[in-house]
Short mmCIF file of C-alpha atoms in Angstrom, two decimals:
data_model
loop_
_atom_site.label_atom_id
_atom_site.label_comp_id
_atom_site.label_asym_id
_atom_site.label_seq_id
_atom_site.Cartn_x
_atom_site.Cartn_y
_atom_site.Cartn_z
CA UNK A 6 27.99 10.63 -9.48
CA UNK A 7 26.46 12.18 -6.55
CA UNK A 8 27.53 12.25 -3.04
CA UNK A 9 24.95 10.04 -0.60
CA UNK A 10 24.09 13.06 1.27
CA UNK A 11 22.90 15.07 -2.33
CA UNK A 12 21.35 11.37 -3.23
CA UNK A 13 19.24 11.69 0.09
CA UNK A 14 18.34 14.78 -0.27
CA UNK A 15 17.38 14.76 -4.06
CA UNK A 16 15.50 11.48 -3.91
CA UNK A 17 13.31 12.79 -0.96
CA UNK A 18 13.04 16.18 -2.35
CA UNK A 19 11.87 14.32 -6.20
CA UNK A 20 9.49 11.67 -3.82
CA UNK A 21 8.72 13.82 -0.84
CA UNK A 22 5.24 14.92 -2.58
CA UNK A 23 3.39 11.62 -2.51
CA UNK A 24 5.71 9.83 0.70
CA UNK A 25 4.15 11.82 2.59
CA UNK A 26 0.52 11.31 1.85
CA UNK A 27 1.59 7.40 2.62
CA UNK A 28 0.67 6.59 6.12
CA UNK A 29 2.60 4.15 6.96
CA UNK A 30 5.74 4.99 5.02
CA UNK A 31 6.04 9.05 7.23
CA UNK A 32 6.86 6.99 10.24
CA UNK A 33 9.59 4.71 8.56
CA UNK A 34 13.74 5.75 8.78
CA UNK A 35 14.62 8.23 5.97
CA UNK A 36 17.32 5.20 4.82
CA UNK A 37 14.34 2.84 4.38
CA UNK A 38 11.95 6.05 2.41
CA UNK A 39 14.50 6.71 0.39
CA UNK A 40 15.63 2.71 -0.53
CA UNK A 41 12.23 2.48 -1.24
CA UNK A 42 11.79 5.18 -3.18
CA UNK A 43 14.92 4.24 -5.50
CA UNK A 44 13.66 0.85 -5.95
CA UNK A 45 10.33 2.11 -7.09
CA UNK A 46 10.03 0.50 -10.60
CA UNK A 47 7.61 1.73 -13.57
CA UNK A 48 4.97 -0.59 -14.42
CA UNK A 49 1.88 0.54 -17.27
CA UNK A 50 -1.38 -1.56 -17.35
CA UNK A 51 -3.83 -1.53 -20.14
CA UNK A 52 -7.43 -0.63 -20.08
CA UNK A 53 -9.53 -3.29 -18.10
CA UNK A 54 -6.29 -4.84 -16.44
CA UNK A 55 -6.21 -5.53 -12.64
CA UNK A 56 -3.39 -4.33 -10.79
CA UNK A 57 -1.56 -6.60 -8.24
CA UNK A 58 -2.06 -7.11 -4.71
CA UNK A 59 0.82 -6.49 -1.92
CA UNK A 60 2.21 -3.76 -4.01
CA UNK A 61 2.51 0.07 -3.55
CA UNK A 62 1.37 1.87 -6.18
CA UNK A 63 1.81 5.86 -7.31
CA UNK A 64 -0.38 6.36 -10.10
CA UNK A 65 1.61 8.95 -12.78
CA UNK A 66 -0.76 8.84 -15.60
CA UNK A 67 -3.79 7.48 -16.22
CA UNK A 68 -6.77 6.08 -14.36
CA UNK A 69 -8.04 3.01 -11.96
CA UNK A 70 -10.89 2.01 -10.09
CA UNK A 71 -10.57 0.67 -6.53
CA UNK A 72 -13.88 -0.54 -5.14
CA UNK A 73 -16.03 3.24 -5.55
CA UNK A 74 -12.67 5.21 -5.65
CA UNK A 75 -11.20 6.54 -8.79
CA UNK A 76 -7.71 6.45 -8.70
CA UNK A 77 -5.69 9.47 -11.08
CA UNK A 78 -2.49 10.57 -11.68
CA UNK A 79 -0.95 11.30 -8.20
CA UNK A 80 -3.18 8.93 -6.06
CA UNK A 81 -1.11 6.55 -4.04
CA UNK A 82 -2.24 3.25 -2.71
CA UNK A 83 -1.19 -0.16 -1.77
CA UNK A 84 -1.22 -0.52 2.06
CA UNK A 85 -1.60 -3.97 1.90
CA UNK A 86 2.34 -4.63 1.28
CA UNK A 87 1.76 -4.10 5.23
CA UNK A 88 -0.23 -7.24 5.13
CA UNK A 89 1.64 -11.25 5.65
CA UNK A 90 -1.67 -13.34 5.65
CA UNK A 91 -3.66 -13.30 2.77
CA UNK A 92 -6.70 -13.42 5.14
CA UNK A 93 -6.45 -9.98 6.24
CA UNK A 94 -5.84 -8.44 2.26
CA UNK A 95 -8.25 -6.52 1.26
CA UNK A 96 -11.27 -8.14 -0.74
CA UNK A 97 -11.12 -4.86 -3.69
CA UNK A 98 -8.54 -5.23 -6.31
CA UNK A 99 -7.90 -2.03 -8.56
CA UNK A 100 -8.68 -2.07 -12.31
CA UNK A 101 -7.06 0.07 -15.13
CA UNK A 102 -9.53 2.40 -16.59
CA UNK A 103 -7.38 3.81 -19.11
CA UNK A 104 -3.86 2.68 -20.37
CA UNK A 105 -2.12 3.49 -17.20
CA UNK A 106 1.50 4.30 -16.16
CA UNK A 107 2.27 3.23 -12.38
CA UNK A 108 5.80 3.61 -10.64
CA UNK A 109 5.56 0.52 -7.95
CA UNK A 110 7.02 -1.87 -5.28
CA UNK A 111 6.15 -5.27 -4.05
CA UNK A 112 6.19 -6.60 -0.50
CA UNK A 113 9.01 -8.80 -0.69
CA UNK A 114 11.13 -5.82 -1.87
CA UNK A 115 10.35 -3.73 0.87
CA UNK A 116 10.92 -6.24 3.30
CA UNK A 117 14.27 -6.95 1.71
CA UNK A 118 15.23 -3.49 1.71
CA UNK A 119 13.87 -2.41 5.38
CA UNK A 120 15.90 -5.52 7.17
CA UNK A 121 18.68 -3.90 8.17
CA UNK A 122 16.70 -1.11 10.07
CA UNK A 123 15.26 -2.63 13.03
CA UNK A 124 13.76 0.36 14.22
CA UNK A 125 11.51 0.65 10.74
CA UNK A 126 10.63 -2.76 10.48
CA UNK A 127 9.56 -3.39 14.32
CA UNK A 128 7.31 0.16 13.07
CA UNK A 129 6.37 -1.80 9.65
CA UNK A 130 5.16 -4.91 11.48
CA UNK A 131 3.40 -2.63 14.39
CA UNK A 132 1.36 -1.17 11.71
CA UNK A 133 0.68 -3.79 9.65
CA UNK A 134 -0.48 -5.87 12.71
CA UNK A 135 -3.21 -2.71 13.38
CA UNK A 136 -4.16 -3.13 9.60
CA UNK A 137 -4.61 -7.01 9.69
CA UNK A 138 -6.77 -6.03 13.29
CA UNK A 139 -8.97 -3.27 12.02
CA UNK A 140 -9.59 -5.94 8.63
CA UNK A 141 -10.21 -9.40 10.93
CA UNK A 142 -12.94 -6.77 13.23
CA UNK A 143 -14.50 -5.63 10.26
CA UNK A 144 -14.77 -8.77 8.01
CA UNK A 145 -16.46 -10.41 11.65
CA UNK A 146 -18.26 -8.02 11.64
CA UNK A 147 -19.96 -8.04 8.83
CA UNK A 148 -20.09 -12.01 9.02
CA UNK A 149 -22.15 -11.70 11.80
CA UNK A 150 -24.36 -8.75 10.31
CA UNK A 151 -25.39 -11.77 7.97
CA UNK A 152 -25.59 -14.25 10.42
CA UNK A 153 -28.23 -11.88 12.18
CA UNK A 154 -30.47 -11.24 9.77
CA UNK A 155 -30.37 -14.44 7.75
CA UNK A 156 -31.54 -15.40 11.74
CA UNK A 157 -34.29 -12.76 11.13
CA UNK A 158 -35.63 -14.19 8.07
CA UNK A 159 -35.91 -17.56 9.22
#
């Protein structure tokens, strides 16, 4: 068995790579990126299968679609696991292309695994709440971008 300190280091070292192309996981306590990263669990979708929301997703093989993005092997996604109202998810779900290998982790995980770090979740929550704002200004927005010209028809 390893020590914790070589189980730190060889965890970050293994998941460094893609943790740190995750926005809101680089400001998070190394405890909480590396529970996270050992509860990561594989997951494969076939062709035409649509991934789940509130999960984090690191794509290792394979192919999705996410609204006009294409999603291949190293792409990470998934920041809605910052989201706790369904309101403020975001409207695009992902869709297999190909038969697709994922390694992944739900919301209710990471919450689990972050409670004992105050410091991360207060962080986690901080940023989610500026991910729910930026979604409830947009989707306004746009409601009343229909509103207006709908007005401008009549």
């Amino acid at each position: 068995t390893l020590s914790q300190a070589l189980l730190v280091e060889v965890t970050m070292h293994i998941n460094e790579r893609w943790m740190k192309r995750t926005w809101f996981l680089r400001p998070l306590q190394l405890a909480v990126k590396v529970k996270i990263a050992m509860a990561m669990t594989q997951r494969t979708f076939a062709a035409g299968e649509v991934l789940p929301t509130w999960h984090l997703y690191n794509m290792k093989r394979g192919a999705a679609m996410l609204r006009h993005r294409v999603l291949a092997s190293g792409t990470v996604w998934g920041d809605d696991i910052l989201i706790s109202n369904p309101d403020n998810l975001s409207p695009y779900v992902a869709r297999a292309l190909v038969f697709s290998e994922t390694i992944t982790i739900d919301r209710a995980t990471v919450i689990t695994l972050m409670a004992p770090f105050d410091e991360s979740v207060r962080e986690f929550r901080r940023l989610g709440a500026l991910l729910a704002l930026k979604r409830f200004l947009i989707r306004n927005l746009r409601e009343t971008r229909v509103r207006q010209v709908s007005r401008k028809k009549k």
